[in-house]
CSV table of C-alpha atoms and ligand atoms in Angstrom, one decimal:
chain,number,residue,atom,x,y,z
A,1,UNK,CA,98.8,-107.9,-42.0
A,2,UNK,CA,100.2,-110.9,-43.9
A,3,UNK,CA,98.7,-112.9,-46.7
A,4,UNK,CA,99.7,-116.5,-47.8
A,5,UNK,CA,97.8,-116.6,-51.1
A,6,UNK,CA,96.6,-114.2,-53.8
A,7,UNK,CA,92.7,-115.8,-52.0
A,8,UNK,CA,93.7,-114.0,-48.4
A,9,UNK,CA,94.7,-111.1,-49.9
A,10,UNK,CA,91.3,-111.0,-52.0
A,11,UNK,CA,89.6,-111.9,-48.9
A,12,UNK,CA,91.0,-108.8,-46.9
A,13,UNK,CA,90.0,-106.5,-49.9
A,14,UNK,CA,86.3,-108.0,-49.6
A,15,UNK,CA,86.0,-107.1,-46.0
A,16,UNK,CA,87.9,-103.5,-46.4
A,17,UNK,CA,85.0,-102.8,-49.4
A,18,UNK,CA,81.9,-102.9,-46.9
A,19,UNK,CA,83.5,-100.1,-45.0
A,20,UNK,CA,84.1,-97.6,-47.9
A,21,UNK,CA,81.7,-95.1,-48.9
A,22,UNK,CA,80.8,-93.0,-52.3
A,23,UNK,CA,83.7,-90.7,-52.8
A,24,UNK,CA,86.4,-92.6,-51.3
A,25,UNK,CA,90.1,-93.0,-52.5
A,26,UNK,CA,92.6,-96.1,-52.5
A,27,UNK,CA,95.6,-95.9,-53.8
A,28,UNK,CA,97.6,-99.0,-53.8
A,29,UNK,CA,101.6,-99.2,-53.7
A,30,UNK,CA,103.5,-101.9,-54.1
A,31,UNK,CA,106.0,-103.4,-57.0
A,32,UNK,CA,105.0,-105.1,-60.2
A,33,UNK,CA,103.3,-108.5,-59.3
A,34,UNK,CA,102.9,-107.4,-55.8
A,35,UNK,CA,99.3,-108.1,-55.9
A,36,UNK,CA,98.1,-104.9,-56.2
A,37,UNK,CA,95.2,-106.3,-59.2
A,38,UNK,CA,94.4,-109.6,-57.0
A,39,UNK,CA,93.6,-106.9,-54.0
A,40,UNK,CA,91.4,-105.0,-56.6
A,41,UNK,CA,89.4,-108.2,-57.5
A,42,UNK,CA,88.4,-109.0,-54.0
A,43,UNK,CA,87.6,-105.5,-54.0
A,44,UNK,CA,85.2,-105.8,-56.5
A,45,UNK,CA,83.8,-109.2,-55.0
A,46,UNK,CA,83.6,-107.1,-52.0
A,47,UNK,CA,81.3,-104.5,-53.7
A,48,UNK,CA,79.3,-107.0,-55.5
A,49,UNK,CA,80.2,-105.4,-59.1
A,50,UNK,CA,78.9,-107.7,-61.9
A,51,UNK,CA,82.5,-108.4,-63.7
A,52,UNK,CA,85.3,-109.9,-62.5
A,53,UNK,CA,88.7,-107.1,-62.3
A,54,UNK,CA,91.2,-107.3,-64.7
A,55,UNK,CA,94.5,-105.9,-65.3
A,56,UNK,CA,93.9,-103.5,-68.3
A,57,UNK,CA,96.5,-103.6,-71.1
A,58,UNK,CA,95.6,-100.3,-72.6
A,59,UNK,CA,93.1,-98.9,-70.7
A,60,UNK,CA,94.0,-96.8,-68.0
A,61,UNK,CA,90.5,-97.1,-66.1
A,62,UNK,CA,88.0,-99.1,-66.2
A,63,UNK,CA,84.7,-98.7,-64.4
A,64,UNK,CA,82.2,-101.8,-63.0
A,65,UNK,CA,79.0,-101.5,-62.0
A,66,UNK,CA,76.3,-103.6,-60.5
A,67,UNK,CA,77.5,-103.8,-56.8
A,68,UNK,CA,76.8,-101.8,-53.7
A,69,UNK,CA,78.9,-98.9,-55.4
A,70,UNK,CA,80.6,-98.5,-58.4
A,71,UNK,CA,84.3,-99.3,-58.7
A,72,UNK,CA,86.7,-97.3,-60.5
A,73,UNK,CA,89.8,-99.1,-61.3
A,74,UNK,CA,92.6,-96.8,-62.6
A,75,UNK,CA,96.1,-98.2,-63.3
A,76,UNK,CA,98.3,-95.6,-64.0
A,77,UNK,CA,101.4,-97.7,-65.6
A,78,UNK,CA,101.3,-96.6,-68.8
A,79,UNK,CA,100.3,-93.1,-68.0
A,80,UNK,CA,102.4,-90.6,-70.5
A,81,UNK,CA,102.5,-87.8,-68.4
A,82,UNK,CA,100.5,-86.3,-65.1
A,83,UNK,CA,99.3,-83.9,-67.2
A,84,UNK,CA,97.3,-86.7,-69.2
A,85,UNK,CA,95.8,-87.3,-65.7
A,86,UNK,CA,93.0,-84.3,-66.6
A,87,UNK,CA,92.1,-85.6,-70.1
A,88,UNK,CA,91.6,-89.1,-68.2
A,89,UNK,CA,89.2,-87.3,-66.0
A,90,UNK,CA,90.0,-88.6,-62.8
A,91,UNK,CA,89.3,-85.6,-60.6
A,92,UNK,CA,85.6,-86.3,-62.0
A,93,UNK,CA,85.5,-89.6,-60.9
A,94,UNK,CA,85.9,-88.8,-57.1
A,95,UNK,CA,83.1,-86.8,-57.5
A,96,UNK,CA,80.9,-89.6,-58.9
A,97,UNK,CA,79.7,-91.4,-55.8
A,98,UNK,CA,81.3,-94.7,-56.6
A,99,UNK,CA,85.0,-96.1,-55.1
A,100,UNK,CA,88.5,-95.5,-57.1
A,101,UNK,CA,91.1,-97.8,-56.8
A,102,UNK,CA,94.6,-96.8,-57.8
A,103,UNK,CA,97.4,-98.6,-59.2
A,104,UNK,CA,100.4,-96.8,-59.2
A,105,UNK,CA,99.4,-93.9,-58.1
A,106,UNK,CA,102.8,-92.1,-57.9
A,107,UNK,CA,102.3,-91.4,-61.9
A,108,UNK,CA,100.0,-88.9,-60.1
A,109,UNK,CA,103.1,-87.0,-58.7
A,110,UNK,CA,101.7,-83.9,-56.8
A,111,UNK,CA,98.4,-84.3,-58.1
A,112,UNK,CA,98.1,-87.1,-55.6
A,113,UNK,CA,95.1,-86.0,-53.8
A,114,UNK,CA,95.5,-84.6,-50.1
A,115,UNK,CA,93.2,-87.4,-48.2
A,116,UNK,CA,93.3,-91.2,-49.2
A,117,UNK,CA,93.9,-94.3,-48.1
A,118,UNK,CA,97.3,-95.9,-48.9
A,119,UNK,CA,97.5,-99.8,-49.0
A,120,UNK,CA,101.4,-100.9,-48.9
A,121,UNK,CA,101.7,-104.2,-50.4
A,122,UNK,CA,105.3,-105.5,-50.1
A,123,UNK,CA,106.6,-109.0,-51.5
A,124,UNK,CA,108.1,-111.4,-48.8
A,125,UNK,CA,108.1,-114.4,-50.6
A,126,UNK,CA,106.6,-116.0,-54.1
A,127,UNK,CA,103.2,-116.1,-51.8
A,128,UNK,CA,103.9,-113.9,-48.8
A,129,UNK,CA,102.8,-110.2,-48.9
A,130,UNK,CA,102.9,-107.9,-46.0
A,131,UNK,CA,99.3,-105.0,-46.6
A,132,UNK,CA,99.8,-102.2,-44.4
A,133,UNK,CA,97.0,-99.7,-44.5
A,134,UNK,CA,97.6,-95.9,-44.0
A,135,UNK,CA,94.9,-93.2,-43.8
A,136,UNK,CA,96.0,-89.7,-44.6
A,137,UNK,CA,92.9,-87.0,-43.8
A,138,UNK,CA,90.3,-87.3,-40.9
A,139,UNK,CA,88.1,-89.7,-42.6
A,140,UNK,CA,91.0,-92.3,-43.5
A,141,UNK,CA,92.8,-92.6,-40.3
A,142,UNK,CA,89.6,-93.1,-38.5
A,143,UNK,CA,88.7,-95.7,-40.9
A,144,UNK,CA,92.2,-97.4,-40.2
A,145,UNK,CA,91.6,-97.2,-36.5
A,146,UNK,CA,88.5,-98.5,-36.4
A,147,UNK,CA,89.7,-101.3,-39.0
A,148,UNK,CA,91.2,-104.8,-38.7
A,149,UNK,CA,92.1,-106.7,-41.6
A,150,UNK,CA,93.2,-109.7,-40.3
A,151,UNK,CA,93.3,-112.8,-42.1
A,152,UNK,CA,89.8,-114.4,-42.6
A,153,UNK,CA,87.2,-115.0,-44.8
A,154,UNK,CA,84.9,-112.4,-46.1
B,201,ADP,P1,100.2,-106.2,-59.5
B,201,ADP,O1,98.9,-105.8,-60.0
B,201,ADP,O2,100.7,-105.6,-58.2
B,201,ADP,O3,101.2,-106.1,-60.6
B,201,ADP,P2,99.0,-108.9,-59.6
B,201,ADP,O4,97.9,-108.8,-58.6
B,201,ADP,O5,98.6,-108.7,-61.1
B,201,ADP,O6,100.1,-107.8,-59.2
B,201,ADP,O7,99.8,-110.2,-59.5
B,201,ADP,C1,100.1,-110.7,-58.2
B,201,ADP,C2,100.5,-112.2,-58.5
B,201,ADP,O8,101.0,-112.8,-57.2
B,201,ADP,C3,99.3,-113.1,-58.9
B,201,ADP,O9,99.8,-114.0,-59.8
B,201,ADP,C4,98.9,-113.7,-57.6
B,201,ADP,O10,98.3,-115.0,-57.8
B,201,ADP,C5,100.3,-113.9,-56.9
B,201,ADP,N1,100.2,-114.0,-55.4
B,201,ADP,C6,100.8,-115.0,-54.7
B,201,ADP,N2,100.6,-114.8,-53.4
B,201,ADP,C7,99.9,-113.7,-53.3
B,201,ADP,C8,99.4,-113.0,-52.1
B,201,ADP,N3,99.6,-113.4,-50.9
B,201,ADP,N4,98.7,-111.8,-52.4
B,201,ADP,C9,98.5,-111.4,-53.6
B,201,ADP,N5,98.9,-112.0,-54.7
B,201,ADP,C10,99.6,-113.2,-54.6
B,202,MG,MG1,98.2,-104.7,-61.7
């Protein structure tokens, strides 16, 4: 799909978070100020947490509560090395019953787990961004067949 503001892009988050459930994995591509953290935030709004998302400076994850599940925001800029991946715990928080959202999740090299949902946000434009969706393992490409994030409120 295409978004026209940092508010549609939100919006299609919001709707894509009432179809997730406990356990599930997004990882979200896309360059620096690609609006990977503005999809996270409808994401959140989506889930009903009780904070508003927020690009951590020196955390790596960040974890709200209060909504429908709990959200598990990673971004994995600043992470030093894959290895620092296990002392992050990550691998325990897909076991935790909440949602975790990715940001750069090719720090995770081939840790990267075997079934997730990839969102591909691409820059067209200072407020144009193409989100393609790709499910990798049963549950995530039925989920993107079954899905249609068009443009629309949430
Ligand atoms: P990232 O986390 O990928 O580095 P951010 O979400 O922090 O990117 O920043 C994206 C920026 O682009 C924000 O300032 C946002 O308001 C702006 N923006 C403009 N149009 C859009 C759009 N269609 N979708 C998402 N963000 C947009
Ligand atoms: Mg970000």
């Amino acid at each position: 799909m295409v978004t026209l503001s940092a508010e549609e892009t939100q919006a299609a988050a919001c709707r894509l978070a009432a179809l997730l459930l406990p356990g599930d994995l997004i990882l979200l591509y896309g360059d620096l100020g690609a609006g990977k953290t503005t999809f996270t935030q409808g994401f959140g709004d989506g889930l009903g947490v009780n904070a508003r998302v927020t690009s951590p400076t020196f955390t790596l994850i960040q974890e709200y509560a209060g909504g429908r599940l709990p959200l598990y925001h990673f971004d994995l800029y600043r992470l030093a090395g894959h290895d620092e991946v296990f002392d992050l715990g990550f691998f325990d928080y897909l076991e935790r019953g909440g949602v975790a959202v990715v940001e750069w999740p090719d720090r995770l090299e081939n840790f990267v787990p075997n079934e997730r949902l990839e969102v591909r946000i691409e820059s067209k434009g200072e407020d144009e961004r193409r989100i393609t969706l790709v499910g990798i393992g049963g549950r995530y490409e039925a989920l993107v067949a079954a899905v249609e994030i068009e443009a629309g409120p949430c």
